[in-house]
Amino acid sequence: MSFYRHRVFPYLLDLAMASPALREPRRRTLAPAQGRILEIGFGTGRNLAHYPTSVTRIEAIDPDPDLDRVSLPRMRRARIAVDFHHLDAEHLPFAAESFDTVVSTMTLCSIPDAVHALGEIRRVLKPGGRFLFLEHGRAPDPGVARFQDRVNSRWGVLTGGCRLNRPIPQLVSESGLLPGPMASYYMRRTPRFVGYMTEGVAQKS
């Protein structure tokens, strides 16, 4: 399992994040990004190609050094400068009210304490700052949700701690941020148990 986790998983993750079905949702999610931007769960850097052209620099965090072999070459080739840190989202070292935008795509599923991480996101956002998110989570269909619950623990072992059944709209709504436009749907050409997506915006009052 150690060889898989350290040597195989980074490339499988990058392949999954390259899905054509994610391109348009990424573009929509990242379109409002502006000002000083923090991306949590940078992963293999697949968002870099989808930021609007007005974005020239971001700060990014990810706790997993095994992903560096994929993400660092992508950073070097990107038009966007990335100030990268090996950090987790539950313990952000940044000052309060220091970012205009925080981005999370396919990340809240794998953060051990997503509630605490959302509290940190709220803390570092400036008043009026926006949290832009694209996440998969618990499906509304009872049969799909039961399957997610049944395979959740085994799925996490294979996917770096990803949880299939997190209620993303509820977590964002209860974070203290003000929910804005939010859409939930099954992603096309994707198995339903991993493809129930929520994309949207929440704002700090």
PDB file of C-alpha atoms in Angstrom:
ATOM      1  CA  MET A   1       0.000   0.000   0.000  1.00  0.00           C
ATOM      2  CA  SER A   2       2.910   2.372   0.688  1.00  0.00           C
ATOM      3  CA  PHE A   3       4.186   2.017  -2.895  1.00  0.00           C
ATOM      4  CA  TYR A   4       0.674   2.632  -4.208  1.00  0.00           C
ATOM      5  CA  ARG A   5       0.113   5.666  -1.986  1.00  0.00           C
ATOM      6  CA  HIS A   6       3.446   7.349  -2.697  1.00  0.00           C
ATOM      7  CA  ARG A   7       4.147   6.320  -6.301  1.00  0.00           C
ATOM      8  CA  VAL A   8       0.909   5.350  -8.030  1.00  0.00           C
ATOM      9  CA  PHE A   9      -1.816   7.443  -6.436  1.00  0.00           C
ATOM     10  CA  PRO A  10      -0.457  10.885  -7.519  1.00  0.00           C
ATOM     11  CA  TYR A  11      -0.754   9.889 -11.177  1.00  0.00           C
ATOM     12  CA  LEU A  12      -4.179   8.272 -10.737  1.00  0.00           C
ATOM     13  CA  LEU A  13      -5.384  11.438  -9.022  1.00  0.00           C
ATOM     14  CA  ASP A  14      -4.035  13.602 -11.810  1.00  0.00           C
ATOM     15  CA  LEU A  15      -5.752  11.411 -14.403  1.00  0.00           C
ATOM     16  CA  ALA A  16      -9.080  11.636 -12.565  1.00  0.00           C
ATOM     17  CA  MET A  17      -8.785  15.422 -12.215  1.00  0.00           C
ATOM     18  CA  ALA A  18      -8.143  15.697 -15.979  1.00  0.00           C
ATOM     19  CA  SER A  19     -11.661  14.439 -16.751  1.00  0.00           C
ATOM     20  CA  PRO A  20     -13.232  16.479 -19.590  1.00  0.00           C
ATOM     21  CA  ALA A  21     -16.451  16.526 -17.557  1.00  0.00           C
ATOM     22  CA  LEU A  22     -14.724  18.790 -15.005  1.00  0.00           C
ATOM     23  CA  ARG A  23     -13.513  21.432 -17.463  1.00  0.00           C
ATOM     24  CA  GLU A  24     -16.628  23.562 -17.730  1.00  0.00           C
ATOM     25  CA  PRO A  25     -17.504  23.287 -14.021  1.00  0.00           C
ATOM     26  CA  ARG A  26     -13.945  24.394 -13.176  1.00  0.00           C
ATOM     27  CA  ARG A  27     -14.197  27.341 -15.541  1.00  0.00           C
ATOM     28  CA  ARG A  28     -17.523  28.446 -14.063  1.00  0.00           C
ATOM     29  CA  THR A  29     -16.286  28.044 -10.508  1.00  0.00           C
ATOM     30  CA  LEU A  30     -13.050  29.964 -11.023  1.00  0.00           C
ATOM     31  CA  ALA A  31     -14.472  32.739 -13.223  1.00  0.00           C
ATOM     32  CA  PRO A  32     -15.154  35.139 -10.297  1.00  0.00           C
ATOM     33  CA  ALA A  33     -11.653  34.719  -8.780  1.00  0.00           C
ATOM     34  CA  GLN A  34      -9.970  38.061  -8.179  1.00  0.00           C
ATOM     35  CA  GLY A  35      -7.684  39.973  -5.852  1.00  0.00           C
ATOM     36  CA  ARG A  36      -5.455  38.010  -3.508  1.00  0.00           C
ATOM     37  CA  ILE A  37      -6.361  34.348  -4.039  1.00  0.00           C
ATOM     38  CA  LEU A  38      -5.774  31.296  -1.856  1.00  0.00           C
ATOM     39  CA  GLU A  39      -6.380  27.822  -3.272  1.00  0.00           C
ATOM     40  CA  ILE A  40      -6.705  25.050  -0.701  1.00  0.00           C
ATOM     41  CA  GLY A  41      -6.059  21.477  -1.789  1.00  0.00           C
ATOM     42  CA  PHE A  42      -3.925  22.451  -4.781  1.00  0.00           C
ATOM     43  CA  GLY A  43      -3.432  18.765  -5.618  1.00  0.00           C
ATOM     44  CA  THR A  44      -1.702  18.300  -8.969  1.00  0.00           C
ATOM     45  CA  GLY A  45      -2.481  21.846 -10.112  1.00  0.00           C
ATOM     46  CA  ARG A  46      -5.237  21.103 -12.589  1.00  0.00           C
ATOM     47  CA  ASN A  47      -7.013  24.390 -11.808  1.00  0.00           C
ATOM     48  CA  LEU A  48      -4.163  26.485 -13.208  1.00  0.00           C
ATOM     49  CA  ALA A  49      -5.391  26.269 -16.788  1.00  0.00           C
ATOM     50  CA  HIS A  50      -8.898  27.379 -15.820  1.00  0.00           C
ATOM     51  CA  TYR A  51      -8.386  30.611 -13.904  1.00  0.00           C
ATOM     52  CA  PRO A  52      -9.485  33.739 -15.775  1.00  0.00           C
ATOM     53  CA  THR A  53      -6.723  35.548 -17.670  1.00  0.00           C
ATOM     54  CA  SER A  54      -6.892  38.424 -15.179  1.00  0.00           C
ATOM     55  CA  VAL A  55      -5.393  36.128 -12.505  1.00  0.00           C
ATOM     56  CA  THR A  56      -1.590  36.209 -12.583  1.00  0.00           C
ATOM     57  CA  ARG A  57      -0.659  34.995  -9.078  1.00  0.00           C
ATOM     58  CA  ILE A  58      -2.190  32.743  -6.434  1.00  0.00           C
ATOM     59  CA  GLU A  59      -1.170  31.294  -3.099  1.00  0.00           C
ATOM     60  CA  ALA A  60      -1.802  27.571  -2.816  1.00  0.00           C
ATOM     61  CA  ILE A  61      -1.598  24.914  -0.138  1.00  0.00           C
ATOM     62  CA  ASP A  62      -1.595  21.140  -0.105  1.00  0.00           C
ATOM     63  CA  PRO A  63      -0.308  18.863   2.669  1.00  0.00           C
ATOM     64  CA  ASP A  64       0.759  15.976   0.422  1.00  0.00           C
ATOM     65  CA  PRO A  65       4.413  16.117  -0.751  1.00  0.00           C
ATOM     66  CA  ASP A  66       3.866  13.043  -2.939  1.00  0.00           C
ATOM     67  CA  LEU A  67       1.894  15.221  -5.348  1.00  0.00           C
ATOM     68  CA  ASP A  68       4.908  17.475  -5.939  1.00  0.00           C
ATOM     69  CA  ARG A  69       6.264  15.282  -8.715  1.00  0.00           C
ATOM     70  CA  VAL A  70       3.165  16.175 -10.738  1.00  0.00           C
ATOM     71  CA  SER A  71       2.307  19.664  -9.464  1.00  0.00           C
ATOM     72  CA  LEU A  72       5.759  21.296  -9.481  1.00  0.00           C
ATOM     73  CA  PRO A  73       6.404  20.806 -13.236  1.00  0.00           C
ATOM     74  CA  ARG A  74       2.886  22.090 -13.917  1.00  0.00           C
ATOM     75  CA  MET A  75       3.582  25.203 -11.828  1.00  0.00           C
ATOM     76  CA  ARG A  76       6.790  25.882 -13.746  1.00  0.00           C
ATOM     77  CA  ARG A  77       4.921  25.757 -17.071  1.00  0.00           C
ATOM     78  CA  ALA A  78       1.932  27.823 -15.952  1.00  0.00           C
ATOM     79  CA  ARG A  79       1.308  31.463 -16.861  1.00  0.00           C
ATOM     80  CA  ILE A  80       0.203  32.013 -13.227  1.00  0.00           C
ATOM     81  CA  ALA A  81       2.814  32.443 -10.512  1.00  0.00           C
ATOM     82  CA  VAL A  82       2.119  30.133  -7.556  1.00  0.00           C
ATOM     83  CA  ASP A  83       3.315  30.762  -4.002  1.00  0.00           C
ATOM     84  CA  PHE A  84       3.054  27.172  -2.794  1.00  0.00           C
ATOM     85  CA  HIS A  85       3.062  25.864   0.793  1.00  0.00           C
ATOM     86  CA  HIS A  86       2.837  22.368   2.271  1.00  0.00           C
ATOM     87  CA  LEU A  87       0.043  23.134   4.718  1.00  0.00           C
ATOM     88  CA  ASP A  88      -3.318  21.720   5.727  1.00  0.00           C
ATOM     89  CA  ALA A  89      -6.518  23.741   5.555  1.00  0.00           C
ATOM     90  CA  GLU A  90      -7.366  23.270   9.232  1.00  0.00           C
ATOM     91  CA  HIS A  91      -4.373  25.333  10.362  1.00  0.00           C
ATOM     92  CA  LEU A  92      -3.835  28.249   8.005  1.00  0.00           C
ATOM     93  CA  PRO A  93      -0.928  30.496   9.100  1.00  0.00           C
ATOM     94  CA  PHE A  94      -2.270  33.522   7.250  1.00  0.00           C
ATOM     95  CA  ALA A  95      -3.554  36.639   8.973  1.00  0.00           C
ATOM     96  CA  ALA A  96      -7.272  37.158   9.405  1.00  0.00           C
ATOM     97  CA  GLU A  97      -9.032  39.004   6.598  1.00  0.00           C
ATOM     98  CA  SER A  98      -6.097  38.673   4.193  1.00  0.00           C
ATOM     99  CA  PHE A  99      -7.662  37.103   1.049  1.00  0.00           C
ATOM    100  CA  ASP A 100     -10.241  38.355  -1.430  1.00  0.00           C
ATOM    101  CA  THR A 101     -10.936  34.853  -2.768  1.00  0.00           C
ATOM    102  CA  VAL A 102     -10.510  31.314  -1.430  1.00  0.00           C
ATOM    103  CA  VAL A 103     -10.877  28.418  -3.876  1.00  0.00           C
ATOM    104  CA  SER A 104     -11.628  24.769  -3.142  1.00  0.00           C
ATOM    105  CA  THR A 105     -12.201  22.181  -5.872  1.00  0.00           C
ATOM    106  CA  MET A 106     -12.561  18.488  -5.066  1.00  0.00           C
ATOM    107  CA  THR A 107     -10.930  19.127  -1.706  1.00  0.00           C
ATOM    108  CA  LEU A 108     -13.461  19.272   1.144  1.00  0.00           C
ATOM    109  CA  CYS A 109     -14.013  15.530   0.701  1.00  0.00           C
ATOM    110  CA  SER A 110     -10.476  14.699   1.844  1.00  0.00           C
ATOM    111  CA  ILE A 111      -9.871  17.234   4.636  1.00  0.00           C
ATOM    112  CA  PRO A 112     -10.114  15.347   7.957  1.00  0.00           C
ATOM    113  CA  ASP A 113     -11.986  18.172   9.723  1.00  0.00           C
ATOM    114  CA  ALA A 114     -13.908  20.025   7.031  1.00  0.00           C
ATOM    115  CA  VAL A 115     -15.887  22.076   9.554  1.00  0.00           C
ATOM    116  CA  HIS A 116     -12.695  23.471  11.085  1.00  0.00           C
ATOM    117  CA  ALA A 117     -11.244  24.124   7.618  1.00  0.00           C
ATOM    118  CA  LEU A 118     -14.324  26.106   6.606  1.00  0.00           C
ATOM    119  CA  GLY A 119     -13.919  28.140   9.782  1.00  0.00           C
ATOM    120  CA  GLU A 120     -10.343  28.906   8.773  1.00  0.00           C
ATOM    121  CA  ILE A 121     -11.505  29.881   5.289  1.00  0.00           C
ATOM    122  CA  ARG A 122     -13.995  32.284   6.816  1.00  0.00           C
ATOM    123  CA  ARG A 123     -11.304  33.708   9.100  1.00  0.00           C
ATOM    124  CA  VAL A 124      -8.805  34.506   6.320  1.00  0.00           C
ATOM    125  CA  LEU A 125     -11.371  35.991   3.929  1.00  0.00           C
ATOM    126  CA  LYS A 126     -11.744  39.753   3.879  1.00  0.00           C
ATOM    127  CA  PRO A 127     -15.218  41.159   4.556  1.00  0.00           C
ATOM    128  CA  GLY A 128     -17.053  40.741   1.276  1.00  0.00           C
ATOM    129  CA  GLY A 129     -14.528  38.102   0.170  1.00  0.00           C
ATOM    130  CA  ARG A 130     -15.783  35.031  -1.651  1.00  0.00           C
ATOM    131  CA  PHE A 131     -15.331  31.305  -1.233  1.00  0.00           C
ATOM    132  CA  LEU A 132     -15.549  29.560  -4.622  1.00  0.00           C
ATOM    133  CA  PHE A 133     -16.113  25.820  -4.470  1.00  0.00           C
ATOM    134  CA  LEU A 134     -16.662  22.782  -6.675  1.00  0.00           C
ATOM    135  CA  GLU A 135     -17.079  19.618  -4.615  1.00  0.00           C
ATOM    136  CA  HIS A 136     -18.544  16.145  -4.838  1.00  0.00           C
ATOM    137  CA  GLY A 137     -20.556  14.773  -1.955  1.00  0.00           C
ATOM    138  CA  ARG A 138     -23.545  12.946  -0.573  1.00  0.00           C
ATOM    139  CA  ALA A 139     -26.161  12.183  -3.218  1.00  0.00           C
ATOM    140  CA  PRO A 140     -29.859  12.966  -2.624  1.00  0.00           C
ATOM    141  CA  ASP A 141     -31.032   9.616  -4.018  1.00  0.00           C
ATOM    142  CA  PRO A 142     -31.391   7.145  -1.113  1.00  0.00           C
ATOM    143  CA  GLY A 143     -29.966   4.206  -3.063  1.00  0.00           C
ATOM    144  CA  VAL A 144     -26.883   6.113  -4.154  1.00  0.00           C
ATOM    145  CA  ALA A 145     -26.379   7.527  -0.654  1.00  0.00           C
ATOM    146  CA  ARG A 146     -26.604   4.054   0.893  1.00  0.00           C
ATOM    147  CA  PHE A 147     -23.960   2.799  -1.524  1.00  0.00           C
ATOM    148  CA  GLN A 148     -21.736   5.782  -0.662  1.00  0.00           C
ATOM    149  CA  ASP A 149     -22.072   4.979   3.037  1.00  0.00           C
ATOM    150  CA  ARG A 150     -21.319   1.308   2.442  1.00  0.00           C
ATOM    151  CA  VAL A 151     -18.090   1.802   0.479  1.00  0.00           C
ATOM    152  CA  ASN A 152     -16.901   5.040   2.070  1.00  0.00           C
ATOM    153  CA  SER A 153     -14.167   3.658   4.309  1.00  0.00           C
ATOM    154  CA  ARG A 154     -12.645   1.397   1.655  1.00  0.00           C
ATOM    155  CA  TRP A 155     -12.829   4.190  -0.916  1.00  0.00           C
ATOM    156  CA  GLY A 156     -10.891   6.483   1.408  1.00  0.00           C
ATOM    157  CA  VAL A 157      -8.010   4.015   1.693  1.00  0.00           C
ATOM    158  CA  LEU A 158      -7.582   4.020  -2.093  1.00  0.00           C
ATOM    159  CA  THR A 159      -8.077   7.761  -2.631  1.00  0.00           C
ATOM    160  CA  GLY A 160      -6.023   9.590  -0.048  1.00  0.00           C
ATOM    161  CA  GLY A 161      -8.801   9.927   2.508  1.00  0.00           C
ATOM    162  CA  CYS A 162     -11.601  11.038   0.164  1.00  0.00           C
ATOM    163  CA  ARG A 163     -15.056  10.761   1.753  1.00  0.00           C
ATOM    164  CA  LEU A 164     -17.946  10.112  -0.602  1.00  0.00           C
ATOM    165  CA  ASN A 165     -20.799  11.150   1.663  1.00  0.00           C
ATOM    166  CA  ARG A 166     -20.094  14.648   2.941  1.00  0.00           C
ATOM    167  CA  PRO A 167     -23.164  16.941   2.724  1.00  0.00           C
ATOM    168  CA  ILE A 168     -21.442  19.843   0.968  1.00  0.00           C
ATOM    169  CA  PRO A 169     -24.362  22.325   0.792  1.00  0.00           C
ATOM    170  CA  GLN A 170     -25.064  21.803   4.487  1.00  0.00           C
ATOM    171  CA  LEU A 171     -21.400  22.244   5.472  1.00  0.00           C
ATOM    172  CA  VAL A 172     -21.093  25.483   3.525  1.00  0.00           C
ATOM    173  CA  SER A 173     -24.422  26.808   4.805  1.00  0.00           C
ATOM    174  CA  GLU A 174     -23.425  26.112   8.416  1.00  0.00           C
ATOM    175  CA  SER A 175     -19.912  27.594   8.084  1.00  0.00           C
ATOM    176  CA  GLY A 176     -20.869  31.171   8.944  1.00  0.00           C
ATOM    177  CA  LEU A 177     -20.411  32.247   5.340  1.00  0.00           C
ATOM    178  CA  LEU A 178     -23.398  33.599   3.442  1.00  0.00           C
ATOM    179  CA  PRO A 179     -24.355  31.126   0.683  1.00  0.00           C
ATOM    180  CA  GLY A 180     -24.748  32.681  -2.740  1.00  0.00           C
ATOM    181  CA  PRO A 181     -25.624  30.985  -6.023  1.00  0.00           C
ATOM    182  CA  MET A 182     -25.248  27.224  -5.594  1.00  0.00           C
ATOM    183  CA  ALA A 183     -26.057  24.368  -7.968  1.00  0.00           C
ATOM    184  CA  SER A 184     -26.042  20.625  -7.299  1.00  0.00           C
ATOM    185  CA  TYR A 185     -26.194  18.002 -10.049  1.00  0.00           C
ATOM    186  CA  TYR A 186     -24.881  14.661 -11.236  1.00  0.00           C
ATOM    187  CA  MET A 187     -21.823  15.152 -13.427  1.00  0.00           C
ATOM    188  CA  ARG A 188     -22.177  13.689 -16.888  1.00  0.00           C
ATOM    189  CA  ARG A 189     -20.377  10.470 -17.813  1.00  0.00           C
ATOM    190  CA  THR A 190     -19.451   9.865 -14.178  1.00  0.00           C
ATOM    191  CA  PRO A 191     -20.654   7.138 -11.802  1.00  0.00           C
ATOM    192  CA  ARG A 192     -23.337   8.614  -9.576  1.00  0.00           C
ATOM    193  CA  PHE A 193     -21.679   7.628  -6.310  1.00  0.00           C
ATOM    194  CA  VAL A 194     -18.713   9.909  -7.096  1.00  0.00           C
ATOM    195  CA  GLY A 195     -20.448  12.349  -9.425  1.00  0.00           C
ATOM    196  CA  TYR A 196     -22.925  14.305  -7.317  1.00  0.00           C
ATOM    197  CA  MET A 197     -21.447  17.796  -7.536  1.00  0.00           C
ATOM    198  CA  THR A 198     -22.092  21.084  -5.814  1.00  0.00           C
ATOM    199  CA  GLU A 199     -20.604  24.265  -7.236  1.00  0.00           C
ATOM    200  CA  GLY A 200     -21.179  27.698  -5.911  1.00  0.00           C
ATOM    201  CA  VAL A 201     -20.133  30.830  -4.083  1.00  0.00           C
ATOM    202  CA  ALA A 202     -20.331  31.838  -0.432  1.00  0.00           C
ATOM    203  CA  GLN A 203     -19.403  35.244   0.919  1.00  0.00           C
ATOM    204  CA  LYS A 204     -18.044  36.599   4.154  1.00  0.00           C
ATOM    205  CA  SER A 205     -20.307  39.280   5.561  1.00  0.00           C
TER     206      SER A 205
END
